[in-house]
Coordinates of N, CA and C in Angstrom, one line a residue:
M1 N 0.6 -1.3 0.1 CA 0.5 -0.5 -0.2 C 1.3 1.5 0.5
W2 N 0.7 2.0 -0.5 CA 1.4 3.3 -0.7 C 0.1 4.6 -0.7
C3 N 0.6 5.8 -0.1 CA -0.4 6.8 0.1 C -0.8 7.7 -0.8
R4 N -2.6 7.2 -1.3 CA -3.1 8.1 -1.9 C -3.3 9.1 -1.6
S5 N -3.4 9.5 -0.7 CA -3.6 11.0 -0.7 C -2.8 11.2 -0.2
K6 N -2.5 12.9 -1.1 CA -1.7 13.6 -0.8 C -1.4 15.2 -0.3
P7 N -0.5 15.9 -0.6 CA -1.3 17.5 -0.7 C -0.9 17.7 -1.7
A8 N -0.7 19.3 -2.0 CA -1.6 20.3 -3.8 C 0.7 19.9 -3.4
W9 N 1.3 19.7 -2.7 CA 3.1 20.1 -3.5 C 2.7 18.8 -3.7
A10 N 3.0 17.8 -3.2 CA 3.4 15.9 -4.3 C 2.0 16.2 -5.0
W11 N 1.3 16.5 -5.5 CA 0.9 16.5 -6.8 C 1.0 17.0 -8.0
A12 N 2.0 18.5 -7.6 CA 2.4 18.9 -8.6 C 4.1 18.7 -8.9
V13 N 5.1 17.1 -8.4 CA 5.8 16.8 -8.0 C 5.4 16.1 -9.2
L14 N 4.1 14.9 -8.6 CA 4.2 14.3 -9.8 C 3.5 14.6 -11.7
A15 N 2.8 15.6 -11.1 CA 2.6 16.4 -13.0 C 3.6 16.9 -13.2
S16 N 4.2 17.3 -12.6 CA 5.6 17.8 -13.5 C 7.2 16.8 -13.7
T17 N 6.8 15.5 -13.1 CA 7.1 14.0 -13.3 C 6.7 13.8 -15.1
I18 N 5.5 13.6 -14.8 CA 5.1 13.6 -15.5 C 5.6 14.1 -16.7
A19 N 5.2 15.6 -16.8 CA 5.1 16.5 -18.2 C 6.9 16.1 -18.4
G20 N 7.3 16.3 -17.1 CA 9.0 16.0 -17.6 C 9.5 14.7 -17.7
A21 N 9.0 14.0 -17.8 CA 9.6 12.8 -18.2 C 11.0 12.2 -19.0
T22 N 10.6 13.3 -20.2 CA 12.2 12.8 -21.0 C 12.3 13.4 -20.6
L23 N 13.0 14.8 -19.6 CA 13.8 15.2 -19.1 C 14.9 14.8 -18.1
R24 N 14.2 15.0 -17.5 CA 15.1 12.7 -16.4 C 14.3 12.0 -15.5
A25 N 14.7 10.9 -15.8 CA 14.0 10.0 -15.0 C 14.4 9.4 -13.6
E26 N 13.3 8.4 -13.1 CA 13.6 9.1 -11.8 C 15.5 7.3 -11.4
V27 N 15.2 7.8 -10.2 CA 17.0 7.1 -10.2 C 16.3 5.8 -9.9
G28 N 16.9 4.6 -10.1 CA 16.4 2.9 -10.1 C 18.0 2.6 -10.3
V29 N 17.3 1.3 -10.2 CA 18.1 -0.6 -9.6 C 19.4 0.3 -10.9
G30 N 20.7 1.0 -9.9 CA 21.9 0.5 -11.2 C 22.3 2.2 -11.1
D31 N 21.6 2.6 -10.1 CA 22.0 3.8 -10.8 C 22.5 3.9 -9.1
R32 N 23.3 5.3 -9.6 CA 24.3 6.2 -8.6 C 23.4 6.5 -7.3
F33 N 22.8 6.6 -5.7 CA 22.3 7.0 -5.4 C 22.9 8.1 -5.1
P34 N 22.3 9.5 -5.0 CA 22.7 11.4 -4.9 C 23.4 11.3 -3.5
S35 N 24.4 11.7 -3.3 CA 24.7 12.4 -1.8 C 23.5 13.1 -1.6
L36 N 23.8 12.1 0.1 CA 23.2 12.8 1.9 C 23.3 13.5 1.7
Q37 N 25.1 13.7 1.7 CA 25.4 15.2 2.3 C 25.4 15.9 1.8
D38 N 25.5 16.1 0.8 CA 25.3 17.3 -0.6 C 23.8 17.7 -0.8
A39 N 22.7 17.1 0.0 CA 21.5 17.4 -0.7 C 21.0 18.5 0.7
G40 N 20.9 18.8 1.7 CA 20.6 19.9 1.9 C 19.6 19.5 2.8
L41 N 20.0 18.6 3.5 CA 18.8 17.6 4.8 C 19.1 18.7 5.5
S42 N 17.6 18.6 6.8 CA 17.8 19.3 8.1 C 17.2 18.4 9.1
E43 N 17.3 19.2 10.4 CA 17.2 18.1 10.5 C 17.5 16.9 12.2
G44 N 18.1 16.3 11.5 CA 18.2 15.4 11.9 C 19.7 15.2 11.5
V45 N 20.9 13.7 12.5 CA 21.9 13.4 12.1 C 22.6 12.4 10.9
L46 N 22.8 12.1 10.0 CA 22.8 11.4 9.4 C 24.2 10.5 9.4
P47 N 23.8 9.2 9.6 CA 25.3 8.3 10.3 C 26.1 8.3 9.1
E48 N 27.3 7.9 9.5 CA 28.0 7.1 8.8 C 27.9 6.6 7.6
V49 N 27.9 7.0 5.6 CA 27.5 5.6 5.4 C 28.4 5.2 4.4
E50 N 29.6 5.3 4.0 CA 30.8 5.0 3.6 C 31.3 3.9 3.5
G51 N 30.8 2.8 2.2 CA 31.0 1.2 2.8 C 30.0 0.6 3.4
R52 N 28.6 1.1 3.8 CA 27.6 0.6 4.3 C 26.7 -0.1 3.2
V53 N 25.9 -0.6 3.3 CA 24.7 -0.3 2.9 C 23.4 0.3 3.6
L54 N 23.0 1.1 2.5 CA 22.0 1.9 3.1 C 20.5 1.8 2.7
L55 N 19.8 2.0 3.4 CA 18.9 1.7 2.8 C 17.9 3.4 2.9
V56 N 17.5 3.8 2.6 CA 16.8 5.1 3.0 C 15.6 4.9 2.4
D57 N 14.7 5.6 3.6 CA 13.2 5.1 3.2 C 12.6 7.6 2.8
F58 N 12.1 7.5 1.9 CA 11.2 8.6 1.7 C 9.6 8.9 2.7
W59 N 9.7 9.0 3.4 CA 8.7 9.8 4.3 C 7.2 10.8 4.3
A60 N 6.7 10.5 5.4 CA 6.0 12.1 5.2 C 5.4 11.6 6.2
S61 N 4.6 12.3 6.7 CA 3.9 12.6 8.1 C 2.2 12.3 8.4
W62 N 1.8 12.2 7.3 CA 0.3 11.8 6.8 C -0.2 10.9 6.2
C63 N 1.1 10.4 6.1 CA 0.9 8.5 5.1 C 0.9 7.5 6.4
A64 N -0.5 7.2 6.1 CA 0.3 6.3 6.9 C 0.9 4.8 7.2
P65 N 0.9 4.3 5.7 CA 1.8 3.3 5.4 C 3.6 3.6 6.1
C66 N 3.8 4.5 5.9 CA 5.1 4.9 6.8 C 5.3 4.9 7.6
K67 N 3.1 5.0 8.7 CA 3.8 5.0 11.0 C 4.3 4.0 10.4
A68 N 3.2 3.2 9.8 CA 3.6 1.3 9.6 C 5.2 1.2 9.8
S69 N 5.5 1.3 8.6 CA 7.2 0.8 7.7 C 8.2 0.2 9.3
F70 N 7.7 2.3 10.0 CA 8.8 2.8 10.8 C 9.3 1.5 11.9
P71 N 8.2 0.5 13.0 CA 8.7 -0.1 13.4 C 9.1 -1.8 12.8
A72 N 8.9 -1.1 11.4 CA 9.2 -2.6 10.7 C 11.4 -2.3 10.9
F73 N 11.7 -1.0 10.2 CA 13.1 -0.3 10.4 C 13.5 -0.2 11.6
A74 N 13.2 -0.1 12.6 CA 13.9 -0.3 13.9 C 14.0 -2.1 14.2
R75 N 13.5 -3.1 13.8 CA 14.0 -3.9 13.8 C 15.3 -4.4 12.6
L76 N 14.5 -4.0 11.8 CA 16.2 -4.1 10.6 C 17.5 -3.4 11.0
H77 N 17.6 -2.6 11.5 CA 18.5 -1.7 12.1 C 18.8 -2.5 13.6
E78 N 18.1 -2.5 14.0 CA 18.3 -4.0 15.1 C 19.1 -5.0 14.9
E79 N 18.7 -5.3 13.7 CA 19.1 -6.8 13.2 C 20.6 -6.4 12.5
F80 N 20.5 -5.4 11.9 CA 21.9 -5.1 10.6 C 22.6 -4.5 10.8
G81 N 22.3 -3.0 12.0 CA 22.4 -2.0 12.0 C 24.8 -2.6 12.7
V82 N 24.9 -3.3 13.5 CA 25.6 -3.4 13.4 C 26.8 -4.4 12.2
R83 N 26.1 -4.8 11.5 CA 26.6 -5.7 10.4 C 26.8 -4.7 9.1
G84 N 26.3 -3.4 9.5 CA 26.4 -3.2 8.2 C 25.7 -2.1 7.1
L85 N 24.2 -2.3 8.5 CA 23.6 -1.6 7.7 C 23.5 0.4 7.8
A86 N 23.2 0.5 7.4 CA 23.1 2.9 7.1 C 22.0 2.6 7.7
I87 N 19.7 3.2 8.3 CA 19.2 3.7 7.9 C 18.5 5.4 8.0
V88 N 18.6 5.8 7.1 CA 18.0 7.0 6.8 C 17.2 7.1 6.3
A89 N 15.7 8.0 7.6 CA 14.6 7.9 7.0 C 14.3 9.4 6.7
V90 N 13.8 10.1 5.7 CA 13.9 11.4 4.9 C 12.1 11.4 4.7
S91 N 12.1 12.3 5.2 CA 10.9 13.5 5.6 C 11.1 14.1 4.0
V92 N 9.9 14.0 3.5 CA 9.9 15.2 2.9 C 8.2 15.9 3.3
D93 N 8.1 15.9 4.7 CA 6.8 16.9 5.2 C 8.0 18.4 5.0
E94 N 7.1 19.4 5.1 CA 7.1 21.2 4.8 C 6.9 21.5 6.1
K95 N 6.7 21.3 7.3 CA 6.1 22.1 8.0 C 7.2 21.0 9.1
R96 N 8.1 21.6 9.8 CA 9.3 20.6 10.8 C 7.8 20.4 11.9
A97 N 6.9 21.1 11.9 CA 6.2 20.9 12.9 C 5.4 19.4 13.1
A98 N 5.4 19.0 12.3 CA 5.1 17.5 12.0 C 5.2 17.4 12.1
Y99 N 7.1 16.8 10.8 CA 8.1 16.0 11.2 C 8.0 15.9 12.9
A100 N 8.3 16.5 13.1 CA 8.8 16.5 15.2 C 7.8 15.4 15.6
A101 N 6.9 15.7 15.6 CA 5.7 15.2 16.2 C 5.7 13.9 15.7
F102 N 6.2 13.2 14.6 CA 6.2 12.1 14.0 C 7.0 10.9 14.7
V103 N 8.3 12.0 14.8 CA 9.2 10.5 15.3 C 9.9 11.3 16.4
K104 N 9.3 12.0 17.3 CA 8.3 11.9 18.7 C 7.8 11.1 19.0
K105 N 6.9 10.2 18.1 CA 6.1 9.5 18.7 C 6.4 8.1 18.3
L106 N 7.1 8.4 17.5 CA 7.6 7.2 16.9 C 9.2 6.4 17.5
A107 N 9.3 7.2 18.2 CA 11.0 7.3 18.7 C 12.2 6.4 17.9
P108 N 12.1 6.8 16.0 CA 12.8 5.7 15.7 C 14.3 6.2 16.1
P109 N 14.7 4.4 16.4 CA 16.1 4.4 16.5 C 17.2 4.2 15.9
F110 N 16.6 4.8 14.3 CA 17.7 5.4 13.1 C 17.4 6.5 12.5
A111 N 18.0 7.0 11.8 CA 18.8 8.4 11.6 C 17.2 8.4 10.9
T112 N 16.4 10.3 11.1 CA 15.7 10.9 10.2 C 16.3 12.1 10.4
V113 N 15.7 12.3 8.4 CA 15.9 14.2 8.2 C 15.2 14.1 8.2
R114 N 15.2 15.3 7.3 CA 14.3 16.2 6.8 C 14.2 16.8 5.3
D115 N 13.8 16.6 4.1 CA 13.8 17.5 3.0 C 13.0 18.4 3.0
A116 N 12.6 19.6 3.5 CA 11.1 20.5 3.7 C 11.8 21.3 2.1
G117 N 12.6 21.1 1.0 CA 13.0 21.7 0.3 C 12.9 20.6 -1.5
H118 N 12.8 19.5 -0.6 CA 12.2 18.3 -1.7 C 13.2 18.5 -2.9
S119 N 14.7 18.8 -1.9 CA 15.5 18.6 -3.2 C 16.1 17.0 -3.5
L120 N 15.9 17.2 -2.2 CA 16.7 15.2 -1.9 C 15.8 14.4 -3.2
A121 N 14.1 14.5 -2.8 CA 13.6 13.6 -3.4 C 13.0 13.9 -5.4
S122 N 13.2 14.8 -4.8 CA 13.0 15.2 -6.7 C 14.6 14.9 -6.8
A123 N 16.1 15.0 -6.8 CA 16.8 14.7 -7.0 C 17.0 13.3 -7.9
V124 N 16.1 12.5 -7.0 CA 15.8 10.9 -6.7 C 14.4 10.6 -7.7
G125 N 13.3 11.6 -8.1 CA 12.3 11.3 -8.1 C 11.3 10.3 -7.8
V126 N 11.3 10.5 -6.8 CA 10.6 9.2 -5.8 C 9.2 9.6 -5.8
P127 N 8.9 7.8 -6.2 CA 7.4 8.8 -7.3 C 6.5 7.8 -6.3
A128 N 6.0 8.0 -4.8 CA 5.4 7.1 -3.9 C 5.7 8.0 -2.5
M129 N 4.5 7.4 -1.8 CA 5.0 7.7 0.0 C 4.7 6.5 0.7
P130 N 5.3 6.1 0.8 CA 6.1 6.1 1.1 C 7.4 5.0 0.3
T131 N 8.8 5.2 -0.7 CA 9.9 4.5 -1.2 C 10.8 4.5 -0.4
T132 N 11.7 2.9 -0.2 CA 12.4 3.0 -0.1 C 13.8 2.6 -0.8
Y133 N 15.2 2.5 -0.7 CA 16.0 2.4 -1.8 C 17.2 1.8 -1.0
L134 N 17.9 0.5 -1.3 CA 18.7 0.0 -1.0 C 19.9 0.0 -2.1
V135 N 20.8 0.5 -1.1 CA 22.1 1.0 -1.6 C 23.1 0.5 -1.6
D136 N 24.1 -0.5 -2.3 CA 24.9 -1.4 -2.4 C 26.0 -0.5 -1.4
R137 N 27.0 -1.1 -0.8 CA 28.3 -0.5 -1.0 C 29.1 -0.3 -1.1
A138 N 28.8 0.0 -2.4 CA 29.2 1.4 -3.6 C 29.1 2.3 -4.4
G139 N 27.2 2.2 -3.6 CA 26.3 3.7 -3.3 C 25.7 3.5 -5.0
R140 N 25.5 1.8 -5.6 CA 24.5 1.9 -6.2 C 23.4 1.2 -5.8
V141 N 22.5 2.1 -6.0 CA 21.0 1.3 -6.5 C 20.4 0.3 -6.1
R142 N 20.2 -1.1 -5.5 CA 20.2 -2.7 -6.4 C 18.6 -2.4 -6.0
F143 N 18.0 -2.4 -4.7 CA 16.2 -2.5 -5.2 C 15.3 -1.5 -4.5
V144 N 14.1 -1.2 -5.7 CA 13.4 -0.5 -4.9 C 12.4 -0.4 -5.0
H145 N 11.1 -0.3 -3.8 CA 9.8 -0.5 -2.9 C 9.3 0.6 -2.7
R146 N 8.1 0.4 -3.4 CA 7.9 1.7 -3.5 C 6.3 0.9 -2.9
G147 N 5.7 1.5 -1.8 CA 5.0 1.1 -1.0 C 5.8 0.1 0.3
F148 N 4.4 0.3 1.3 CA 5.0 -0.4 1.9 C 3.9 -1.4 3.0
H149 N 3.9 -3.2 2.5 CA 3.9 -3.6 2.1 C 3.3 -4.7 3.7
G150 N 3.2 -4.0 4.5 CA 3.4 -5.1 6.0 C 4.3 -5.6 6.4
S151 N 4.2 -7.4 6.9 CA 5.5 -7.7 6.7 C 6.0 -8.6 5.9
A152 N 5.5 -8.5 4.8 CA 5.7 -9.0 3.5 C 6.7 -8.5 2.5
S153 N 6.8 -6.7 3.0 CA 7.4 -6.5 2.5 C 9.2 -6.0 4.0
E154 N 8.7 -6.2 4.8 CA 9.4 -6.6 6.0 C 10.8 -7.8 5.7
R155 N 10.1 -8.8 5.4 CA 10.6 -10.2 4.8 C 11.8 -10.0 3.7
E156 N 10.7 -9.0 2.5 CA 11.9 -9.4 1.6 C 12.9 -7.9 2.4
L157 N 12.2 -7.2 2.4 CA 13.4 -6.5 2.4 C 14.4 -6.6 3.2
R158 N 13.9 -8.0 4.2 CA 15.0 -8.1 5.4 C 16.2 -9.5 4.6
A159 N 15.6 -10.2 3.4 CA 16.6 -10.8 2.4 C 17.6 -9.8 1.3
Q160 N 16.9 -8.8 0.9 CA 18.3 -7.8 0.4 C 19.2 -8.1 0.9
I161 N 19.0 -7.2 2.2 CA 19.6 -6.4 3.1 C 20.6 -7.7 2.9
E162 N 20.5 -8.8 3.2 CA 21.0 -9.8 3.7 C 21.8 -10.4 2.8
A163 N 21.3 -10.0 1.6 CA 22.3 -10.6 0.2 C 22.4 -9.8 0.0
L164 N 22.5 -8.0 0.7 CA 23.8 -7.2 -0.1 C 25.3 -7.2 0.8
L165 N 24.4 -7.6 2.6 CA 25.6 -7.4 3.2 C 26.7 -9.2 3.0
A166 N 26.1 -9.7 2.5 CA 26.9 -11.5 1.8 C 28.5 -10.4 0.8
E167 N 27.7 -8.9 0.4 CA 28.1 -9.5 -1.4 C 29.7 -8.6 -0.4
R168 N 31.4 -8.6 -0.9 CA 32.9 -8.0 -0.6 C 32.7 -7.7 -1.7
G169 N 33.0 -5.8 -1.8 CA 33.0 -4.9 -3.4 C 34.8 -5.7 -3.5

C-alpha cells in the first residue's frame, strides 16, 4: 500500500514528473544514489554511510503506510546495524512541526532527516510515499520498494539486506 492522499505539492511533483519524464528519469536499480551529504537535509544527523549498505526511505507524516513501516525499520536496524546497514528515513514534510511530532511519537532508533525543500526527493524522482531504496556498499541502487506492504515488505527487505551485506566489494 502507498499513500494516495497527497498534499498539493505532491500532486505538483507528480505532474511535473509526468510532464518532464523525458527530461529526467527516476533513480532506479543500477544508478548511483545521490549524495546525502550534499542534499541540503535538515533536522537530523546523518550516519556514516561510506562502505555500508544503505536503506533510504522517503516518508511523510500524513502517510499511514509510512507510520507502519517505522517499526519494521527499527527491527532491521537492530538486526543489521552492527553488521553494516545504515538506515536514513527522509521526511518530505514541509512543516517542521509535523516532522517533529511524527519522530517524537515513533522514536525511531535510526537516522531521520527532513527534506523540506524536496531537493533530494526531486533529484531521486521519488514516485510514491513511502518509497525505499536499498543501496549497496559502492553507492548503487540495487532494490526499490514502492509502498510498504507489512510483513511481506519486511521479509523481502530482510532477504535483500542479507544478500547485500554478504557481498564483498
